[in-house]
PDB file of N, CA and C in Angstrom:
ATOM      1  N   MET A  71      32.288 -15.110  -6.763  1.00 44.00           N
ATOM      2  CA  MET A  71      32.970 -14.001  -6.127  1.00 44.00           C
ATOM      3  C   MET A  71      31.928 -12.982  -5.686  1.00 44.00           C
ATOM      4  N   TRP A  72      32.033 -12.505  -4.484  1.00 46.00           N
ATOM      5  CA  TRP A  72      31.095 -11.534  -3.930  1.00 46.00           C
ATOM      6  C   TRP A  72      31.527 -10.126  -4.319  1.00 46.00           C
ATOM      7  N   ARG A  73      30.581  -9.374  -4.905  1.00 47.00           N
ATOM      8  CA  ARG A  73      30.854  -7.975  -5.252  1.00 47.00           C
ATOM      9  C   ARG A  73      29.979  -7.076  -4.416  1.00 47.00           C
ATOM     10  N   LYS A  74      30.562  -6.036  -3.903  1.00 47.00           N
ATOM     11  CA  LYS A  74      29.791  -5.066  -3.148  1.00 47.00           C
ATOM     12  C   LYS A  74      29.361  -3.951  -4.094  1.00 47.00           C
ATOM     13  N   THR A  75      28.067  -3.691  -4.130  1.00 47.00           N
ATOM     14  CA  THR A  75      27.571  -2.601  -4.965  1.00 47.00           C
ATOM     15  C   THR A  75      27.244  -1.419  -4.073  1.00 47.00           C
ATOM     16  N   THR A  76      27.424  -0.237  -4.600  1.00 47.00           N
ATOM     17  CA  THR A  76      27.169   0.962  -3.808  1.00 47.00           C
ATOM     18  C   THR A  76      25.711   1.376  -3.863  1.00 47.00           C
ATOM     19  N   LYS A  77      25.042   1.077  -4.949  1.00 49.00           N
ATOM     20  CA  LYS A  77      23.655   1.502  -5.107  1.00 49.00           C
ATOM     21  C   LYS A  77      22.834   0.311  -5.577  1.00 49.00           C
ATOM     22  N   PRO A  78      21.745  -0.010  -4.852  1.00 51.00           N
ATOM     23  CA  PRO A  78      20.933  -1.130  -5.300  1.00 51.00           C
ATOM     24  C   PRO A  78      20.233  -0.781  -6.612  1.00 51.00           C
ATOM     25  N   SER A  79      20.221  -1.734  -7.521  1.00 51.00           N
ATOM     26  CA  SER A  79      19.571  -1.470  -8.799  1.00 51.00           C
ATOM     27  C   SER A  79      18.119  -1.888  -8.723  1.00 51.00           C
ATOM     28  N   ARG A  80      17.267  -1.118  -9.380  1.00 52.00           N
ATOM     29  CA  ARG A  80      15.847  -1.426  -9.410  1.00 52.00           C
ATOM     30  C   ARG A  80      15.522  -1.894 -10.819  1.00 52.00           C
ATOM     31  N   ALA A  81      15.150  -3.136 -10.934  1.00 52.00           N
ATOM     32  CA  ALA A  81      14.808  -3.690 -12.240  1.00 52.00           C
ATOM     33  C   ALA A  81      13.478  -3.109 -12.707  1.00 52.00           C
ATOM     34  N   PRO A  82      13.347  -2.807 -13.979  1.00 58.00           N
ATOM     35  CA  PRO A  82      12.087  -2.248 -14.480  1.00 58.00           C
ATOM     36  C   PRO A  82      11.000  -3.319 -14.503  1.00 58.00           C
ATOM     37  N   THR A  83      10.175  -3.350 -13.481  1.00 61.00           N
ATOM     38  CA  THR A  83       9.135  -4.361 -13.377  1.00 61.00           C
ATOM     39  C   THR A  83       7.778  -3.835 -13.797  1.00 61.00           C
ATOM     40  N   GLY A  84       7.612  -2.530 -13.849  1.00 68.00           N
ATOM     41  CA  GLY A  84       6.317  -1.965 -14.184  1.00 68.00           C
ATOM     42  C   GLY A  84       5.378  -1.932 -12.993  1.00 68.00           C
ATOM     43  N   LEU A  85       5.874  -2.240 -11.808  1.00 71.00           N
ATOM     44  CA  LEU A  85       5.055  -2.235 -10.607  1.00 71.00           C
ATOM     45  C   LEU A  85       5.209  -0.918  -9.876  1.00 71.00           C
ATOM     46  N   GLY A  86       4.197  -0.555  -9.167  1.00 75.00           N
ATOM     47  CA  GLY A  86       4.242   0.659  -8.381  1.00 75.00           C
ATOM     48  C   GLY A  86       3.348   0.514  -7.166  1.00 75.00           C
ATOM     49  N   ALA A  87       3.325   1.542  -6.335  1.00 78.00           N
ATOM     50  CA  ALA A  87       2.506   1.538  -5.136  1.00 78.00           C
ATOM     51  C   ALA A  87       1.843   2.896  -4.993  1.00 78.00           C
ATOM     52  N   ILE A  88       0.642   2.874  -4.467  1.00 81.00           N
ATOM     53  CA  ILE A  88      -0.064   4.108  -4.156  1.00 81.00           C
ATOM     54  C   ILE A  88      -0.033   4.229  -2.645  1.00 81.00           C
ATOM     55  N   ALA A  89       0.579   5.295  -2.142  1.00 81.00           N
ATOM     56  CA  ALA A  89       0.806   5.447  -0.706  1.00 81.00           C
ATOM     57  C   ALA A  89       0.135   6.705  -0.188  1.00 81.00           C
ATOM     58  N   ASP A  90       0.082   6.821   1.135  1.00 81.00           N
ATOM     59  CA  ASP A  90      -0.501   8.016   1.733  1.00 81.00           C
ATOM     60  C   ASP A  90       0.558   9.116   1.851  1.00 81.00           C
ATOM     61  N   LEU A  91       0.181  10.226   2.470  1.00 79.00           N
ATOM     62  CA  LEU A  91       1.071  11.391   2.509  1.00 79.00           C
ATOM     63  C   LEU A  91       2.307  11.170   3.376  1.00 79.00           C
ATOM     64  N   GLY A  92       2.335  10.109   4.158  1.00 78.00           N
ATOM     65  CA  GLY A  92       3.509   9.817   4.963  1.00 78.00           C
ATOM     66  C   GLY A  92       4.709   9.387   4.141  1.00 78.00           C
ATOM     67  N   PHE A  93       4.486   9.025   2.896  1.00 76.00           N
ATOM     68  CA  PHE A  93       5.568   8.538   2.038  1.00 76.00           C
ATOM     69  C   PHE A  93       6.021   9.567   1.013  1.00 76.00           C
ATOM     70  N   ILE A  94       5.660  10.819   1.184  1.00 73.00           N
ATOM     71  CA  ILE A  94       6.084  11.858   0.255  1.00 73.00           C
ATOM     72  C   ILE A  94       7.602  11.971   0.279  1.00 73.00           C
ATOM     73  N   GLY A  95       8.193  12.039  -0.896  1.00 68.00           N
ATOM     74  CA  GLY A  95       9.636  12.179  -1.016  1.00 68.00           C
ATOM     75  C   GLY A  95      10.378  10.864  -1.055  1.00 68.00           C
ATOM     76  N   LEU A  96       9.656   9.749  -0.945  1.00 67.00           N
ATOM     77  CA  LEU A  96      10.324   8.451  -0.951  1.00 67.00           C
ATOM     78  C   LEU A  96      10.903   8.128  -2.314  1.00 67.00           C
ATOM     79  N   ASP A  97      10.217   8.520  -3.364  1.00 65.00           N
ATOM     80  CA  ASP A  97      10.667   8.170  -4.708  1.00 65.00           C
ATOM     81  C   ASP A  97      10.447   9.360  -5.632  1.00 65.00           C
ATOM     82  N   ASP A  98      11.346  10.326  -5.583  1.00 61.00           N
ATOM     83  CA  ASP A  98      11.218  11.540  -6.399  1.00 61.00           C
ATOM     84  C   ASP A  98      12.067  11.432  -7.661  1.00 61.00           C
ATOM     85  N   ASN A  99      11.553  10.791  -8.673  1.00 62.00           N
ATOM     86  CA  ASN A  99      12.232  10.791  -9.962  1.00 62.00           C
ATOM     87  C   ASN A  99      11.179  10.798 -11.067  1.00 62.00           C
ATOM     88  N   ALA A 100      11.608  10.791 -12.291  1.00 62.00           N
ATOM     89  CA  ALA A 100      10.690  10.956 -13.416  1.00 62.00           C
ATOM     90  C   ALA A 100       9.706   9.800 -13.550  1.00 62.00           C
ATOM     91  N   ASP A 101      10.094   8.591 -13.158  1.00 64.00           N
ATOM     92  CA  ASP A 101       9.227   7.426 -13.261  1.00 64.00           C
ATOM     93  C   ASP A 101       9.020   6.852 -11.861  1.00 64.00           C
ATOM     94  N   PRO A 102       8.088   7.436 -11.084  1.00 65.00           N
ATOM     95  CA  PRO A 102       7.984   7.040  -9.682  1.00 65.00           C
ATOM     96  C   PRO A 102       7.418   5.632  -9.508  1.00 65.00           C
ATOM     97  N   ALA A 103       7.942   4.935  -8.521  1.00 75.00           N
ATOM     98  CA  ALA A 103       7.412   3.629  -8.163  1.00 75.00           C
ATOM     99  C   ALA A 103       6.430   3.762  -7.003  1.00 75.00           C
ATOM    100  N   VAL A 104       6.498   4.871  -6.286  1.00 79.00           N
ATOM    101  CA  VAL A 104       5.583   5.146  -5.187  1.00 79.00           C
ATOM    102  C   VAL A 104       4.846   6.441  -5.521  1.00 79.00           C
ATOM    103  N   ILE A 105       3.527   6.347  -5.662  1.00 80.00           N
ATOM    104  CA  ILE A 105       2.713   7.511  -6.008  1.00 80.00           C
ATOM    105  C   ILE A 105       2.038   8.006  -4.737  1.00 80.00           C
ATOM    106  N   THR A 106       2.241   9.269  -4.429  1.00 83.00           N
ATOM    107  CA  THR A 106       1.638   9.868  -3.242  1.00 83.00           C
ATOM    108  C   THR A 106       0.839  11.096  -3.652  1.00 83.00           C
ATOM    109  N   GLY A 107       0.070  11.597  -2.713  1.00 85.00           N
ATOM    110  CA  GLY A 107      -0.705  12.800  -2.954  1.00 85.00           C
ATOM    111  C   GLY A 107       0.136  14.050  -2.745  1.00 85.00           C
ATOM    112  N   TYR A 108      -0.538  15.176  -2.695  1.00 88.00           N
ATOM    113  CA  TYR A 108       0.132  16.459  -2.492  1.00 88.00           C
ATOM    114  C   TYR A 108      -0.167  16.954  -1.090  1.00 88.00           C
ATOM    115  N   LYS A 109       0.821  17.560  -0.461  1.00 88.00           N
ATOM    116  CA  LYS A 109       0.670  18.101   0.881  1.00 88.00           C
ATOM    117  C   LYS A 109       0.728  19.618   0.801  1.00 88.00           C
ATOM    118  N   ALA A 110      -0.212  20.274   1.454  1.00 90.00           N
ATOM    119  CA  ALA A 110      -0.234  21.736   1.459  1.00 90.00           C
ATOM    120  C   ALA A 110       0.720  22.257   2.532  1.00 90.00           C
ATOM    121  N   ALA A 111       1.263  23.416   2.270  1.00 89.00           N
ATOM    122  CA  ALA A 111       2.096  24.102   3.253  1.00 89.00           C
ATOM    123  C   ALA A 111       1.333  25.321   3.758  1.00 89.00           C
ATOM    124  N   ARG A 112       1.838  25.912   4.820  1.00 91.00           N
ATOM    125  CA  ARG A 112       1.163  27.082   5.378  1.00 91.00           C
ATOM    126  C   ARG A 112       1.050  28.228   4.375  1.00 91.00           C
ATOM    127  N   ASN A 113       2.122  28.448   3.646  1.00 94.00           N
ATOM    128  CA  ASN A 113       2.145  29.566   2.704  1.00 94.00           C
ATOM    129  C   ASN A 113       1.848  29.139   1.275  1.00 94.00           C
ATOM    130  N   ARG A 114       1.516  27.870   1.066  1.00 92.00           N
ATOM    131  CA  ARG A 114       1.241  27.384  -0.291  1.00 92.00           C
ATOM    132  C   ARG A 114       0.066  26.417  -0.267  1.00 92.00           C
ATOM    133  N   PRO A 115      -1.151  26.928  -0.491  1.00 94.00           N
ATOM    134  CA  PRO A 115      -2.306  26.028  -0.507  1.00 94.00           C
ATOM    135  C   PRO A 115      -2.298  25.159  -1.776  1.00 94.00           C
ATOM    136  N   LEU A 116      -3.071  24.093  -1.740  1.00 93.00           N
ATOM    137  CA  LEU A 116      -3.151  23.199  -2.898  1.00 93.00           C
ATOM    138  C   LEU A 116      -3.966  23.832  -4.017  1.00 93.00           C
ATOM    139  N   THR A 117      -3.560  23.545  -5.237  1.00 94.00           N
ATOM    140  CA  THR A 117      -4.328  23.992  -6.398  1.00 94.00           C
ATOM    141  C   THR A 117      -5.536  23.074  -6.556  1.00 94.00           C
ATOM    142  N   PRO A 118      -6.540  23.483  -7.323  1.00 95.00           N
ATOM    143  CA  PRO A 118      -7.691  22.604  -7.545  1.00 95.00           C
ATOM    144  C   PRO A 118      -7.299  21.258  -8.169  1.00 95.00           C
ATOM    145  N   TYR A 119      -6.300  21.246  -9.034  1.00 95.00           N
ATOM    146  CA  TYR A 119      -5.864  19.992  -9.652  1.00 95.00           C
ATOM    147  C   TYR A 119      -5.188  19.077  -8.629  1.00 95.00           C
ATOM    148  N   GLN A 120      -4.431  19.658  -7.713  1.00 92.00           N
ATOM    149  CA  GLN A 120      -3.806  18.856  -6.665  1.00 92.00           C
ATOM    150  C   GLN A 120      -4.856  18.274  -5.722  1.00 92.00           C
ATOM    151  N   LYS A 121      -5.888  19.061  -5.418  1.00 94.00           N
ATOM    152  CA  LYS A 121      -6.980  18.559  -4.579  1.00 94.00           C
ATOM    153  C   LYS A 121      -7.711  17.418  -5.273  1.00 94.00           C
ATOM    154  N   LEU A 122      -7.956  17.565  -6.569  1.00 94.00           N
ATOM    155  CA  LEU A 122      -8.608  16.506  -7.329  1.00 94.00           C
ATOM    156  C   LEU A 122      -7.748  15.248  -7.356  1.00 94.00           C
ATOM    157  N   SER A 123      -6.452  15.422  -7.527  1.00 90.00           N
ATOM    158  CA  SER A 123      -5.533  14.291  -7.521  1.00 90.00           C
ATOM    159  C   SER A 123      -5.559  13.572  -6.175  1.00 90.00           C
ATOM    160  N   ASN A 124      -5.564  14.314  -5.076  1.00 91.00           N
ATOM    161  CA  ASN A 124      -5.642  13.710  -3.751  1.00 91.00           C
ATOM    162  C   ASN A 124      -6.953  12.946  -3.564  1.00 91.00           C
ATOM    163  N   THR A 125      -8.042  13.487  -4.089  1.00 93.00           N
ATOM    164  CA  THR A 125      -9.341  12.826  -3.985  1.00 93.00           C
ATOM    165  C   THR A 125      -9.347  11.508  -4.752  1.00 93.00           C
ATOM    166  N   VAL A 126      -8.786  11.517  -5.949  1.00 91.00           N
ATOM    167  CA  VAL A 126      -8.736  10.299  -6.765  1.00 91.00           C
ATOM    168  C   VAL A 126      -7.860   9.244  -6.097  1.00 91.00           C
ATOM    169  N   LEU A 127      -6.707   9.644  -5.573  1.00 89.00           N
ATOM    170  CA  LEU A 127      -5.834   8.700  -4.885  1.00 89.00           C
ATOM    171  C   LEU A 127      -6.504   8.119  -3.645  1.00 89.00           C
ATOM    172  N   ALA A 128      -7.230   8.942  -2.907  1.00 89.00           N
ATOM    173  CA  ALA A 128      -7.932   8.456  -1.718  1.00 89.00           C
ATOM    174  C   ALA A 128      -9.018   7.457  -2.100  1.00 89.00           C
ATOM    175  N   ALA A 129      -9.699   7.706  -3.212  1.00 90.00           N
ATOM    176  CA  ALA A 129     -10.748   6.787  -3.668  1.00 90.00           C
ATOM    177  C   ALA A 129     -10.163   5.441  -4.078  1.00 90.00           C
ATOM    178  N   VAL A 130      -8.960   5.452  -4.637  1.00 87.00           N
ATOM    179  CA  VAL A 130      -8.311   4.205  -5.042  1.00 87.00           C
ATOM    180  C   VAL A 130      -7.785   3.460  -3.812  1.00 87.00           C
ATOM    181  N   ARG A 131      -7.283   4.183  -2.835  1.00 87.00           N
ATOM    182  CA  ARG A 131      -6.700   3.548  -1.652  1.00 87.00           C
ATOM    183  C   ARG A 131      -7.735   3.044  -0.659  1.00 87.00           C
ATOM    184  N   ALA A 132      -8.936   3.620  -0.648  1.00 86.00           N
ATOM    185  CA  ALA A 132      -9.936   3.285   0.364  1.00 86.00           C
ATOM    186  C   ALA A 132     -10.293   1.797   0.405  1.00 86.00           C
ATOM    187  N   PRO A 133     -10.609   1.148  -0.713  1.00 82.00           N
ATOM    188  CA  PRO A 133     -10.951  -0.282  -0.617  1.00 82.00           C
ATOM    189  C   PRO A 133      -9.805  -1.140  -0.082  1.00 82.00           C
ATOM    190  N   VAL A 134      -8.581  -0.783  -0.427  1.00 81.00           N
ATOM    191  CA  VAL A 134      -7.422  -1.536   0.059  1.00 81.00           C
ATOM    192  C   VAL A 134      -7.281  -1.367   1.567  1.00 81.00           C
ATOM    193  N   GLU A 135      -7.424  -0.139   2.042  1.00 84.00           N
ATOM    194  CA  GLU A 135      -7.328   0.121   3.476  1.00 84.00           C
ATOM    195  C   GLU A 135      -8.432  -0.617   4.232  1.00 84.00           C
ATOM    196  N   HIS A 136      -9.632  -0.654   3.668  1.00 81.00           N
ATOM    197  CA  HIS A 136     -10.728  -1.389   4.304  1.00 81.00           C
ATOM    198  C   HIS A 136     -10.420  -2.877   4.354  1.00 81.00           C
ATOM    199  N   GLY A 137      -9.836  -3.393   3.278  1.00 76.00           N
ATOM    200  CA  GLY A 137      -9.463  -4.809   3.248  1.00 76.00           C
ATOM    201  C   GLY A 137      -8.438  -5.146   4.313  1.00 76.00           C
ATOM    202  N   PHE A 138      -7.405  -4.293   4.463  1.00 78.00           N
ATOM    203  CA  PHE A 138      -6.408  -4.529   5.499  1.00 78.00           C
ATOM    204  C   PHE A 138      -7.029  -4.456   6.887  1.00 78.00           C
ATOM    205  N   ALA A 139      -7.950  -3.521   7.082  1.00 80.00           N
ATOM    206  CA  ALA A 139      -8.608  -3.402   8.387  1.00 80.00           C
ATOM    207  C   ALA A 139      -9.395  -4.666   8.707  1.00 80.00           C
ATOM    208  N   HIS A 140     -10.079  -5.226   7.715  1.00 73.00           N
ATOM    209  CA  HIS A 140     -10.824  -6.463   7.951  1.00 73.00           C
ATOM    210  C   HIS A 140      -9.888  -7.635   8.224  1.00 73.00           C
ATOM    211  N   LEU A 141      -8.781  -7.710   7.516  1.00 73.00           N
ATOM    212  CA  LEU A 141      -7.837  -8.803   7.744  1.00 73.00           C
ATOM    213  C   LEU A 141      -7.190  -8.728   9.123  1.00 73.00           C
ATOM    214  N   LYS A 142      -7.033  -7.509   9.658  1.00 77.00           N
ATOM    215  CA  LYS A 142      -6.447  -7.374  10.983  1.00 77.00           C
ATOM    216  C   LYS A 142      -7.366  -7.929  12.068  1.00 77.00           C
ATOM    217  N   ASN A 143      -8.654  -8.043  11.771  1.00 76.00           N
ATOM    218  CA  ASN A 143      -9.577  -8.643  12.730  1.00 76.00           C
ATOM    219  C   ASN A 143      -9.301 -10.126  12.924  1.00 76.00           C
ATOM    220  N   TRP A 144      -8.719 -10.762  11.950  1.00 73.00           N
ATOM    221  CA  TRP A 144      -8.388 -12.178  12.047  1.00 73.00           C
ATOM    222  C   TRP A 144      -7.023 -12.296  12.714  1.00 73.00           C
ATOM    223  N   ARG A 145      -6.991 -12.504  13.993  1.00 73.00           N
ATOM    224  CA  ARG A 145      -5.754 -12.491  14.763  1.00 73.00           C
ATOM    225  C   ARG A 145      -4.838 -13.671  14.464  1.00 73.00           C
ATOM    226  N   VAL A 146      -5.345 -14.664  13.754  1.00 69.00           N
ATOM    227  CA  VAL A 146      -4.508 -15.810  13.415  1.00 69.00           C
ATOM    228  C   VAL A 146      -3.331 -15.377  12.546  1.00 69.00           C
ATOM    229  N   LEU A 147      -3.484 -14.279  11.795  1.00 71.00           N
ATOM    230  CA  LEU A 147      -2.404 -13.814  10.931  1.00 71.00           C
ATOM    231  C   LEU A 147      -1.205 -13.295  11.721  1.00 71.00           C
ATOM    232  N   THR A 148      -1.402 -12.887  12.974  1.00 73.00           N
ATOM    233  CA  THR A 148      -0.278 -12.394  13.764  1.00 73.00           C
ATOM    234  C   THR A 148       0.649 -13.526  14.192  1.00 73.00           C
ATOM    235  N   LYS A 149       0.134 -14.753  14.222  1.00 75.00           N
ATOM    236  CA  LYS A 149       0.941 -15.901  14.641  1.00 75.00           C
ATOM    237  C   LYS A 149       1.318 -16.792  13.467  1.00 75.00           C
ATOM    238  N   LEU A 150       1.117 -16.326  12.276  1.00 76.00           N
ATOM    239  CA  LEU A 150       1.355 -17.127  11.084  1.00 76.00           C
ATOM    240  C   LEU A 150       2.852 -17.253  10.816  1.00 76.00           C
ATOM    241  N   ARG A 151       3.350 -18.464  10.797  1.00 80.00           N
ATOM    242  CA  ARG A 151       4.750 -18.738  10.481  1.00 80.00           C
ATOM    243  C   ARG A 151       4.785 -19.860   9.454  1.00 80.00           C
ATOM    244  N   THR A 152       4.563 -19.509   8.216  1.00 76.00           N
ATOM    245  CA  THR A 152       4.475 -20.527   7.178  1.00 76.00           C
ATOM    246  C   THR A 152       5.004 -19.985   5.862  1.00 76.00           C
ATOM    247  N   ASP A 153       4.989 -20.819   4.879  1.00 76.00           N
ATOM    248  CA  ASP A 153       5.403 -20.456   3.533  1.00 76.00           C
ATOM    249  C   ASP A 153       4.423 -19.427   2.961  1.00 76.00           C
ATOM    250  N   PRO A 154       4.903 -18.400   2.252  1.00 72.00           N
ATOM    251  CA  PRO A 154       3.991 -17.391   1.686  1.00 72.00           C
ATOM    252  C   PRO A 154       2.913 -17.978   0.778  1.00 72.00           C
ATOM    253  N   LYS A 155       3.201 -19.091   0.096  1.00 73.00           N
ATOM    254  CA  LYS A 155       2.170 -19.709  -0.746  1.00 73.00           C
ATOM    255  C   LYS A 155       1.009 -20.205   0.098  1.00 73.00           C
ATOM    256  N   SER A 156       1.313 -20.777   1.245  1.00 74.00           N
ATOM    257  CA  SER A 156       0.259 -21.230   2.152  1.00 74.00           C
ATOM    258  C   SER A 156      -0.479 -20.040   2.747  1.00 74.00           C
ATOM    259  N   ALA A 157       0.250 -18.985   3.027  1.00 79.00           N
ATOM    260  CA  ALA A 157      -0.370 -17.793   3.594  1.00 79.00           C
ATOM    261  C   ALA A 157      -1.348 -17.174   2.606  1.00 79.00           C
ATOM    262  N   THR A 158      -1.027 -17.217   1.326  1.00 80.00           N
ATOM    263  CA  THR A 158      -1.935 -16.668   0.324  1.00 80.00           C
ATOM    264  C   THR A 158      -3.258 -17.412   0.324  1.00 80.00           C
ATOM    265  N   ALA A 159      -3.206 -18.723   0.395  1.00 80.00           N
ATOM    266  CA  ALA A 159      -4.438 -19.514   0.434  1.00 80.00           C
ATOM    267  C   ALA A 159      -5.232 -19.210   1.702  1.00 80.00           C
ATOM    268  N   LEU A 160      -4.538 -19.054   2.833  1.00 79.00           N
ATOM    269  CA  LEU A 160      -5.216 -18.736   4.083  1.00 79.00           C
ATOM    270  C   LEU A 160      -5.867 -17.359   4.026  1.00 79.00           C
ATOM    271  N   VAL A 161      -5.157 -16.392   3.502  1.00 79.00           N
ATOM    272  CA  VAL A 161      -5.709 -15.039   3.404  1.00 79.00           C
ATOM    273  C   VAL A 161      -6.921 -15.022   2.473  1.00 79.00           C
ATOM    274  N   ARG A 162      -6.865 -15.753   1.373  1.00 82.00           N
ATOM    275  CA  ARG A 162      -8.018 -15.825   0.480  1.00 82.00           C
ATOM    276  C   ARG A 162      -9.223 -16.447   1.188  1.00 82.00           C
ATOM    277  N   ALA A 163      -8.990 -17.510   1.944  1.00 82.00           N
ATOM    278  CA  ALA A 163     -10.088 -18.141   2.678  1.00 82.00           C
ATOM    279  C   ALA A 163     -10.672 -17.184   3.713  1.00 82.00           C
ATOM    280  N   LEU A 164      -9.798 -16.472   4.425  1.00 78.00           N
ATOM    281  CA  LEU A 164     -10.279 -15.505   5.405  1.00 78.00           C
ATOM    282  C   LEU A 164     -11.045 -14.364   4.753  1.00 78.00           C
ATOM    283  N   LEU A 165     -10.620 -13.968   3.577  1.00 77.00           N
ATOM    284  CA  LEU A 165     -11.320 -12.904   2.868  1.00 77.00           C
ATOM    285  C   LEU A 165     -12.719 -13.344   2.465  1.00 77.00           C
ATOM    286  N   VAL A 166     -12.854 -14.597   2.024  1.00 82.00           N
ATOM    287  CA  VAL A 166     -14.182 -15.128   1.686  1.00 82.00           C
ATOM    288  C   VAL A 166     -15.076 -15.123   2.919  1.00 82.00           C
ATOM    289  N   LEU A 167     -14.528 -15.575   4.050  1.00 79.00           N
ATOM    290  CA  LEU A 167     -15.322 -15.579   5.288  1.00 79.00           C
ATOM    291  C   LEU A 167     -15.695 -14.170   5.729  1.00 79.00           C
ATOM    292  N   THR A 168     -14.760 -13.245   5.583  1.00 74.00           N
ATOM    293  CA  THR A 168     -15.028 -11.853   5.965  1.00 74.00           C
ATOM    294  C   THR A 168     -16.109 -11.256   5.079  1.00 74.00           C
ATOM    295  N   ASN A 169     -16.023 -11.468   3.772  1.00 74.00           N
ATOM    296  CA  ASN A 169     -17.046 -10.934   2.866  1.00 74.00           C
ATOM    297  C   ASN A 169     -18.399 -11.548   3.149  1.00 74.00           C
ATOM    298  N   ARG A 170     -18.420 -12.818   3.495  1.00 76.00           N
ATOM    299  CA  ARG A 170     -19.693 -13.472   3.820  1.00 76.00           C
ATOM    300  C   ARG A 170     -20.278 -12.878   5.083  1.00 76.00           C
ATOM    301  N   GLU A 171     -19.423 -12.602   6.069  1.00 68.00           N
ATOM    302  CA  GLU A 171     -19.895 -12.030   7.326  1.00 68.00           C
ATOM    303  C   GLU A 171     -20.391 -10.600   7.134  1.00 68.00           C
ATOM    304  N   ILE A 172     -19.697  -9.842   6.308  1.00 66.00           N
ATOM    305  CA  ILE A 172     -20.083  -8.454   6.064  1.00 66.00           C
ATOM    306  C   ILE A 172     -21.393  -8.386   5.285  1.00 66.00           C
ATOM    307  N   ALA A 173     -21.614  -9.343   4.381  1.00 66.00           N
ATOM    308  CA  ALA A 173     -22.809  -9.335   3.535  1.00 66.00           C
ATOM    309  C   ALA A 173     -24.072  -9.677   4.298  1.00 66.00           C
ATOM    310  N   ARG A 174     -23.928 -10.217   5.513  1.00 63.00           N
ATOM    311  CA  ARG A 174     -25.125 -10.574   6.299  1.00 63.00           C
ATOM    312  C   ARG A 174     -25.912  -9.389   6.710  1.00 63.00           C
TER     313      ARG A 174
END
């Protein structure tokens, strides 16, 4: 029997995401699944602790952003229509090739 639910339930998986300032307000509760930095307003500058928090989040996000930028250079991923398990192996192979090329 099909039941319609009004609110999707989020199972406690222990997973989260670190996002940029574009995602502020996406998950405002006591146990956030999306962690974002702090945004300053015209009449409310950031405190030193908020600035430090933004710096730490940026340092954590930087390697991931660089990885995505390198993967976007491989245009084969735009035409990929396969099982995600196969895609994982392909992405790993491309990452090895990218790291080898960067290390030259």
